[in-house]
Short mmCIF file of C-alpha atoms and ligand atoms in Angstrom, two decimals:
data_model
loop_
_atom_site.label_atom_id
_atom_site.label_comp_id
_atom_site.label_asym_id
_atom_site.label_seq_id
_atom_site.Cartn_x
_atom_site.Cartn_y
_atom_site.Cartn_z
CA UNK A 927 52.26 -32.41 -16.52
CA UNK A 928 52.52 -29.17 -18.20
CA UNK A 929 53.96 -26.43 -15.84
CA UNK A 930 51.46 -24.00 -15.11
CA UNK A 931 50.93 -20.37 -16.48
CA UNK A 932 53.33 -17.74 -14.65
CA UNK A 933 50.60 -15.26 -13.86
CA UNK A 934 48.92 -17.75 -11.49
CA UNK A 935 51.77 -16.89 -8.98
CA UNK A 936 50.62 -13.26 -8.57
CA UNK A 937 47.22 -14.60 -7.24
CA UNK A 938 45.86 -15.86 -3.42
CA UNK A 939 44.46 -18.82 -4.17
CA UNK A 940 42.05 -20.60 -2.05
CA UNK A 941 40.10 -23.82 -2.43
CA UNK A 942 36.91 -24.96 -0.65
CA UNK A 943 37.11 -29.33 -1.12
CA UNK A 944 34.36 -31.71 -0.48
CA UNK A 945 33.40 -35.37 -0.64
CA UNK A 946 32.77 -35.07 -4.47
CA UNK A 947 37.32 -33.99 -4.71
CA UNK A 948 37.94 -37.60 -3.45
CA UNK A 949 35.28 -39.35 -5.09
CA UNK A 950 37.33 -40.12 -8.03
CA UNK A 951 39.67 -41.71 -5.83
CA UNK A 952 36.82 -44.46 -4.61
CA UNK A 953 36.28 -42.42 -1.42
CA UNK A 954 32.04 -42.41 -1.53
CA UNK A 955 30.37 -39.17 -1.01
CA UNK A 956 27.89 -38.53 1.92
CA UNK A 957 24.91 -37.57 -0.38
CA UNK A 958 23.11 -38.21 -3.33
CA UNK A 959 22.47 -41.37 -4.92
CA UNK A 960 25.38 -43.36 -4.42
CA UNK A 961 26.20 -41.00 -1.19
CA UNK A 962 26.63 -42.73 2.17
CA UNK A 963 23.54 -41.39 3.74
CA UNK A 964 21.67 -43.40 1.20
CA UNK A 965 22.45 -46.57 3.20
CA UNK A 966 22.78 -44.61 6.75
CA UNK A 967 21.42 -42.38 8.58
CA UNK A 968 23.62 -39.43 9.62
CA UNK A 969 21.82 -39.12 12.86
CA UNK A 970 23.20 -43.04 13.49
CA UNK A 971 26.58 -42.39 12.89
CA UNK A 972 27.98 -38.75 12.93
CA UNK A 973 26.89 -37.59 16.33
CA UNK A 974 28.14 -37.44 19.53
CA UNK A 975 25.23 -39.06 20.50
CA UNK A 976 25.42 -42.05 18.02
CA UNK A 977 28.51 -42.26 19.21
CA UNK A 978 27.50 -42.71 23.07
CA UNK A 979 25.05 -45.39 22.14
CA UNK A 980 26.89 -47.46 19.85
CA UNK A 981 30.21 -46.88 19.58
CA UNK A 982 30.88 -50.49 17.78
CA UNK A 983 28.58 -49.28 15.44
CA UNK A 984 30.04 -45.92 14.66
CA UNK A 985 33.59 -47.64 15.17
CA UNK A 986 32.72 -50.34 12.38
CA UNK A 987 31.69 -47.45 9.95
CA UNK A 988 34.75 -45.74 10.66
CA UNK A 989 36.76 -48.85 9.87
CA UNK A 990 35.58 -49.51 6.82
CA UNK A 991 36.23 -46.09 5.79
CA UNK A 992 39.59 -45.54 7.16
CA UNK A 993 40.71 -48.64 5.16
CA UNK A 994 39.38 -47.81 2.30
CA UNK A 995 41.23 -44.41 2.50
CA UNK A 996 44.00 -45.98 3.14
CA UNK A 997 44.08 -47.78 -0.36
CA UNK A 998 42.67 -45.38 -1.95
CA UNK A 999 45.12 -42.64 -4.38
CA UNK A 1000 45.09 -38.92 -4.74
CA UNK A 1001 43.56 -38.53 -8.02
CA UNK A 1002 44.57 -35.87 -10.88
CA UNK A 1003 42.12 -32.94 -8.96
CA UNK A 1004 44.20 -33.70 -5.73
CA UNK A 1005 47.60 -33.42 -7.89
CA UNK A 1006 46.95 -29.94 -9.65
CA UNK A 1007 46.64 -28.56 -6.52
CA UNK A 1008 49.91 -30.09 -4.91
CA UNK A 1009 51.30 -28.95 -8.44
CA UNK A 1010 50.59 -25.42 -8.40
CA UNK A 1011 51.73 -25.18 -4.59
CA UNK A 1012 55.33 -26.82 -5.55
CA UNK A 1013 55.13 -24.45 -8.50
CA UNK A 1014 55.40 -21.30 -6.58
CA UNK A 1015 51.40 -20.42 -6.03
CA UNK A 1016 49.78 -19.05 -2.58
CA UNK A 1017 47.59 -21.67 -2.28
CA UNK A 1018 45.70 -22.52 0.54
CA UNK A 1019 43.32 -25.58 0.51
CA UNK A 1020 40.23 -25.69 3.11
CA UNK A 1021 39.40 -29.13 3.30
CA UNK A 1022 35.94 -30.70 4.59
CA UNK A 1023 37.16 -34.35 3.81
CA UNK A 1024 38.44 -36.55 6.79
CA UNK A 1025 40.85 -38.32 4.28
CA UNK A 1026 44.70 -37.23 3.74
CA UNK A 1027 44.40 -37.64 0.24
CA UNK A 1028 45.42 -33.86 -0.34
CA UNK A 1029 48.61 -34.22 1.64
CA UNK A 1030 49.43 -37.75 -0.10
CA UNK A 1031 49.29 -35.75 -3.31
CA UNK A 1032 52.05 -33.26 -1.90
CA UNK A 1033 50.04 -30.01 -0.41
CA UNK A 1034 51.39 -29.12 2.04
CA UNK A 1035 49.04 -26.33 3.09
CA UNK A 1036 46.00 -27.84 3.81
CA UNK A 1037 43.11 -27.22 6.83
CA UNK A 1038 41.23 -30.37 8.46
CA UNK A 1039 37.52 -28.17 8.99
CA UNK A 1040 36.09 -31.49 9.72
CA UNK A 1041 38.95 -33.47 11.18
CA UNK A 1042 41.07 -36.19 10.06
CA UNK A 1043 39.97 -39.72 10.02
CA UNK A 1044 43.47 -41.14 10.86
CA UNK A 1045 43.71 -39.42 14.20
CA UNK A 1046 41.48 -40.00 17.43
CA UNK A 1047 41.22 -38.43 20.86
CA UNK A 1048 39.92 -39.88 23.92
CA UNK A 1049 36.62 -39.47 25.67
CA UNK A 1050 37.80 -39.93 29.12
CA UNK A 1051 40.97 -37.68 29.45
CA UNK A 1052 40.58 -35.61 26.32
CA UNK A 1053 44.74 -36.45 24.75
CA UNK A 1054 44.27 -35.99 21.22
CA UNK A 1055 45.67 -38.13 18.91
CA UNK A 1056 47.46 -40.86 21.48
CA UNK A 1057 47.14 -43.69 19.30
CA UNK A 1058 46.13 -44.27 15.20
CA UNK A 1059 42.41 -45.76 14.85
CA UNK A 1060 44.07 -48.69 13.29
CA UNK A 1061 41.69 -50.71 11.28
CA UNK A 1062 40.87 -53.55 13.73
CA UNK A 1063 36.97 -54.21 15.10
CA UNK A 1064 37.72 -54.11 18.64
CA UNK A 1065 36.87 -50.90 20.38
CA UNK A 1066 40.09 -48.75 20.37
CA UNK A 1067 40.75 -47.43 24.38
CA UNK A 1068 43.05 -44.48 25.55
CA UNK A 1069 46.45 -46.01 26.71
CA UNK A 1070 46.86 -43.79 29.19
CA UNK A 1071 43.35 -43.68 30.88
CA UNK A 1072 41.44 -47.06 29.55
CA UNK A 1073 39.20 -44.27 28.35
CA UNK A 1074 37.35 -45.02 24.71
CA UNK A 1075 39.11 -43.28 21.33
CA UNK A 1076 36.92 -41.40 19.19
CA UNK A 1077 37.78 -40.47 15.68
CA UNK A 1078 39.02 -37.04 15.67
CA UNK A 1079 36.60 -35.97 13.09
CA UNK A 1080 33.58 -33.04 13.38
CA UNK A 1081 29.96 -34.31 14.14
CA UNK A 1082 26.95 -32.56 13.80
CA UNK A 1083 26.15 -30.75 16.93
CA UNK A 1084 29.93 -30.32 17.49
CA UNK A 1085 31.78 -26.90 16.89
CA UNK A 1086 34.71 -27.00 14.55
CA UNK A 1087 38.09 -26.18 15.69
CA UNK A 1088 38.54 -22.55 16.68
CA UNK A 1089 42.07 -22.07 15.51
CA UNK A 1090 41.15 -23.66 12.33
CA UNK A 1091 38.58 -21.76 11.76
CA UNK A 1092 40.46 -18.46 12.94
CA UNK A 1093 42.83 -19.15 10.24
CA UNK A 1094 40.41 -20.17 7.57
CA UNK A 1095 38.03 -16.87 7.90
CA UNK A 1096 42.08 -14.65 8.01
CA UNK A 1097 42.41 -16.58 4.54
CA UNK A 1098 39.24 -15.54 2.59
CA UNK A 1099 39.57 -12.33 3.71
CA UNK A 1100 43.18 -12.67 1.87
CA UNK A 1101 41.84 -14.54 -1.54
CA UNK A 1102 41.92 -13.27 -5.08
CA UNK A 1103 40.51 -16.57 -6.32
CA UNK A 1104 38.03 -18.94 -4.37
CA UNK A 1105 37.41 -22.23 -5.71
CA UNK A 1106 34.72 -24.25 -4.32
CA UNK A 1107 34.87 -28.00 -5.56
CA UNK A 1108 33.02 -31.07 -4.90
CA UNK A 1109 30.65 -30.03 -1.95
CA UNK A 1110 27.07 -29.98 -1.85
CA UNK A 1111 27.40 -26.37 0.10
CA UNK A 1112 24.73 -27.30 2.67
CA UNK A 1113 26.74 -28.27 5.58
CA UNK A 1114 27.62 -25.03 7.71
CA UNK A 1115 29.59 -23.45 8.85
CA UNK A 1116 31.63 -24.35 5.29
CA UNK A 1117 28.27 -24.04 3.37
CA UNK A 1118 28.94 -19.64 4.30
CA UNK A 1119 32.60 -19.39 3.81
CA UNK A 1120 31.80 -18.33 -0.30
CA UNK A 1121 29.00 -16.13 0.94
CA UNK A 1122 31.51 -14.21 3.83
CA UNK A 1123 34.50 -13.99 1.21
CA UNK A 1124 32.14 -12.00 -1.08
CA UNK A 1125 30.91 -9.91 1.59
CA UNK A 1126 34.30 -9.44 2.74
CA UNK A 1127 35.90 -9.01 -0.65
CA UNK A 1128 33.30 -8.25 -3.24
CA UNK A 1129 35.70 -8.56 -6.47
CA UNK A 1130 36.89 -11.73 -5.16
CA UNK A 1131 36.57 -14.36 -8.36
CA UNK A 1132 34.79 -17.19 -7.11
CA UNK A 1133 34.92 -20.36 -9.39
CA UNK A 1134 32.87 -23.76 -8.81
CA UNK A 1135 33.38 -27.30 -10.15
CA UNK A 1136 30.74 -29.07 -9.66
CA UNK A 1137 28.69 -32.66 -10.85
CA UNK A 1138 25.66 -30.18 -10.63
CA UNK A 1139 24.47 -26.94 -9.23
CA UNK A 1140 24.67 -25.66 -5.60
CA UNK A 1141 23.26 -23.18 -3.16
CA UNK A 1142 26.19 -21.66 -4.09
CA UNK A 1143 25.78 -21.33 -7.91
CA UNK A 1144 24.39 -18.37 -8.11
CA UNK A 1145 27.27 -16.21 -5.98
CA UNK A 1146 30.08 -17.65 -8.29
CA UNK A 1147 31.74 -16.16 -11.34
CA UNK A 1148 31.30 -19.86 -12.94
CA UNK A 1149 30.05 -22.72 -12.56
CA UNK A 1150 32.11 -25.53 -14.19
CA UNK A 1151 30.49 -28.59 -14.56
CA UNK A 1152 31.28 -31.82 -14.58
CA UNK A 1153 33.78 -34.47 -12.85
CA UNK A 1154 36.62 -32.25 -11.02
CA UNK A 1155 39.30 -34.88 -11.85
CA UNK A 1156 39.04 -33.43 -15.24
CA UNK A 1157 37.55 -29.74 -15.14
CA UNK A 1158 39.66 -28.17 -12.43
CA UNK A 1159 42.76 -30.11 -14.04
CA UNK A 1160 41.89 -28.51 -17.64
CA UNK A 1161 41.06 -25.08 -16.18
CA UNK A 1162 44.76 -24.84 -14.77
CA UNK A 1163 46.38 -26.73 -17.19
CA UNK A 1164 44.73 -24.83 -19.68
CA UNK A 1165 44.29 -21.15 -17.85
CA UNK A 1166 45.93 -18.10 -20.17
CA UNK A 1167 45.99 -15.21 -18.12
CA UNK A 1168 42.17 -14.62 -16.74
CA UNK A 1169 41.44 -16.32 -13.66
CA UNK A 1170 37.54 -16.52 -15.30
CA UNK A 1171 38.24 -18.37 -18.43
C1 BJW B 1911 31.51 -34.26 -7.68
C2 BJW B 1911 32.06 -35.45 -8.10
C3 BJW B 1911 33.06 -35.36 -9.04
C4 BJW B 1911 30.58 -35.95 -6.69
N1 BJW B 1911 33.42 -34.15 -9.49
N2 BJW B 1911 31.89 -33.08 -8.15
C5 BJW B 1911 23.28 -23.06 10.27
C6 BJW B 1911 22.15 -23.30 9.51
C7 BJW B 1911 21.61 -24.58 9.42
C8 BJW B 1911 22.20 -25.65 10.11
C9 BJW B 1911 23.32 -25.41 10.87
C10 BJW B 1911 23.83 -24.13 10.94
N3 BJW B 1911 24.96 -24.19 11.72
C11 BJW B 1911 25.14 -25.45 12.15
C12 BJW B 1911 24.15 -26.21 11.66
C13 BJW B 1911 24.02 -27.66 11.92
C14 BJW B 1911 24.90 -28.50 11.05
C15 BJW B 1911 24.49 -28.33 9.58
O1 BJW B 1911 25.10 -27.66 8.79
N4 BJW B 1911 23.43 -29.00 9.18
C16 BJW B 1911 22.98 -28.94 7.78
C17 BJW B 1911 23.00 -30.33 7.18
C18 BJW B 1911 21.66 -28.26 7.74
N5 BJW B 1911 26.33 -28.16 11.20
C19 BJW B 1911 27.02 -28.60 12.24
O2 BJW B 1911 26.50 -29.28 13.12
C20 BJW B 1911 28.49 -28.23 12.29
N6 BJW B 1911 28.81 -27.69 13.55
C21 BJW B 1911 28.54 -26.40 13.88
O3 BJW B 1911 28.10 -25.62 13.08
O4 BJW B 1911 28.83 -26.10 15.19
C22 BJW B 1911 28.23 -24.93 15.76
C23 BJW B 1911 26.76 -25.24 16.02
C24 BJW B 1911 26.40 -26.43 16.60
C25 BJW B 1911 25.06 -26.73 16.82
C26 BJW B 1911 24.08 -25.81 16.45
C27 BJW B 1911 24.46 -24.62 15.85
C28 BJW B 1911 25.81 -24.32 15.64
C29 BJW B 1911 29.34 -29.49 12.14
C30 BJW B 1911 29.20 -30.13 10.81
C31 BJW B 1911 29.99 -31.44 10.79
C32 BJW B 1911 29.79 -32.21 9.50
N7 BJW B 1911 30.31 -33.52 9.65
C33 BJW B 1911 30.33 -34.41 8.50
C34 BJW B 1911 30.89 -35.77 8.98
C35 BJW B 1911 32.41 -35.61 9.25
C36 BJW B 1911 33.01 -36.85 9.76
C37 BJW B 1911 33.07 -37.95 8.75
O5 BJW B 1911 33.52 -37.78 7.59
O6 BJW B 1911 32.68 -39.03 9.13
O7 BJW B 1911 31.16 -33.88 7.47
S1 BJW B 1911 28.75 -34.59 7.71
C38 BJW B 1911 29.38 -34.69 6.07
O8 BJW B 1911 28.94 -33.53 5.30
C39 BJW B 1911 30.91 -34.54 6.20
C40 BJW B 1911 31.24 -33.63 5.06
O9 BJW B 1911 32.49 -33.01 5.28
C41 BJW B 1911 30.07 -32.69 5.04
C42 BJW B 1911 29.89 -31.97 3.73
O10 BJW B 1911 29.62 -32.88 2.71
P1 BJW B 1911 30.25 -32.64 1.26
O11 BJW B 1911 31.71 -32.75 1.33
O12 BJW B 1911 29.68 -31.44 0.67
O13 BJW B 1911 29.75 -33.98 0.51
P2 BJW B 1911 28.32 -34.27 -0.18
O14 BJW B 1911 28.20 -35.74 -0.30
O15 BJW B 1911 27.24 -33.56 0.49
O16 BJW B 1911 28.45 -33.61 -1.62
C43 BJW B 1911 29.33 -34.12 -2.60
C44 BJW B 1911 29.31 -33.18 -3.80
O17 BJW B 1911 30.29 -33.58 -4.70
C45 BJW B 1911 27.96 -33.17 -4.55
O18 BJW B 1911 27.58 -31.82 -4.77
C46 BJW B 1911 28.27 -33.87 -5.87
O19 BJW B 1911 27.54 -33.33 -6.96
C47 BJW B 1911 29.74 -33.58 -6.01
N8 BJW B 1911 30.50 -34.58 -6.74
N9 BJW B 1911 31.40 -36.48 -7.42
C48 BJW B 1911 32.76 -33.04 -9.03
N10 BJW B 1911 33.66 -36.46 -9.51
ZN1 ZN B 1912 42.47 -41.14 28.05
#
């Protein structure tokens, strides 16, 4: 890979990732045609209260997508951002994806908003992360309590992490360049985070790579679109000097 241009080392760079960063790797996204919701119902799966009813269900789902996470690869979006953070840049990824496909790639600073798909914590005594999910179709229990695992991933209904989200609101208010990439932008609190940097920081540049347009279109400096495994990879292969070009 070409090394990247010098001036990009001067900048805070933060990046906003969604379902549509890991599509490219096989990972489905959650809406839209081919999205997940199209053969599921969100309100059967990714609530606390799906959970309570079913938890074989929810389990099963979770299965199938931790092992196909598990074989799937970073793809080229995931490695220009490891690349520019080995390279010397302030870069900060936000991360609404369950899947450790950014830190597979090399970043090493990355924030779980949503959780991480490979960890669990248990419904009866609360330890986090006591055990991996493992891939297996028996219901995984606490091995301390007996207590059920959950995946240690946000629902709807649930609050994010605070300290996560502490850290994440410290960071836009710290960003010269925002880039917002493969999220639909309607799942909030995430869906305000471009809306609060501007307020915050009105020259902040705010760049988004995109399949299509998004609620947040219209606050951005661009809109680049098409598959992020190729635009975001051009745009910083490719950037000369002007974080809007
Ligand atoms: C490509 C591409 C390619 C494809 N290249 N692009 C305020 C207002 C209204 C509602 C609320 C509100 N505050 C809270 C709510 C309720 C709720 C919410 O936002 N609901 C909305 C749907 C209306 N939010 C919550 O409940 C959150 N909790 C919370 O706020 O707590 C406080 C509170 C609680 C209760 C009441 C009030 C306040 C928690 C949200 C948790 C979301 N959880 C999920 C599941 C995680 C676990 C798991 O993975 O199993 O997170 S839902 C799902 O959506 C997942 C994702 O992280 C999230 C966002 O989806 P994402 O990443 O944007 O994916 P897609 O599929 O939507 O979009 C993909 C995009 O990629 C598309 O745009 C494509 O075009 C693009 N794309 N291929 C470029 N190759
Ligand atoms: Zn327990």
């Amino acid at each position: 890979m070409p090394s990247i241009h010098p001036n990009l080392n001067d900048f805070k760079i933060t990046v906003i990732t969604g379902a549509g960063f890991s599509q490219p790797s096989g990972i489905p996204t959650f809406r839209g045609s081919d999205g997940l919701w199209r053969n599921y119902s969100p309100q059967e799966l990714a609530t606390p209260s799906a959970f309570s009813q079913n938890p074989s269900l929810v389990w099963e789902w979770y299965f199938w997508r931790i092992k196909l996470i598990q074989e799937a690869q970073p793809n080229p979006a995931h490695d220009i951002l490891a690349q520019l953070e080995s390279q010397g840049c302030d870069i900060v990824i936000l991360t609404q994806n369950v899947d450790d496909l950014h830190e597979r790639a090399g970043s090493r600073q990355v924030l779980h908003l949503h959780g991480e798909i490979m960890k669990t914590w248990c419904v009866g005594c609360g330890t986090k992360n006591i055990t991996p999910p493992g891939t297996s179709t028996s219901l995984p229990k606490c091995p301390l309590c007996d207590g059920l695992l959950r995946p240690a991933v946000v629902w709807f209904g649930e609050s994010l992490d605070s300290t996560i989200l502490k850290t994440s609101f410290k960071r836009l208010a710290n960003t010269d360049l925002l880039v917002v990439a493969g999220t639909s932008a309607v799942v909030y609190p995430v869906a305000d985070f471009p809306f609060h940097a501007k307020r915050l920081n009105p020259s902040i540049i705010i760049l988004e790579f995109n399949m299509e347009k998004t609620p947040i279109s219209p606050l951005t400096n661009k809109t680049i679109l098409g598959p992020v495994e190729e635009t975001i990879v051009s745009y910083f292969q490719h950037y000369g000097g002007s974080l809007e070009t």
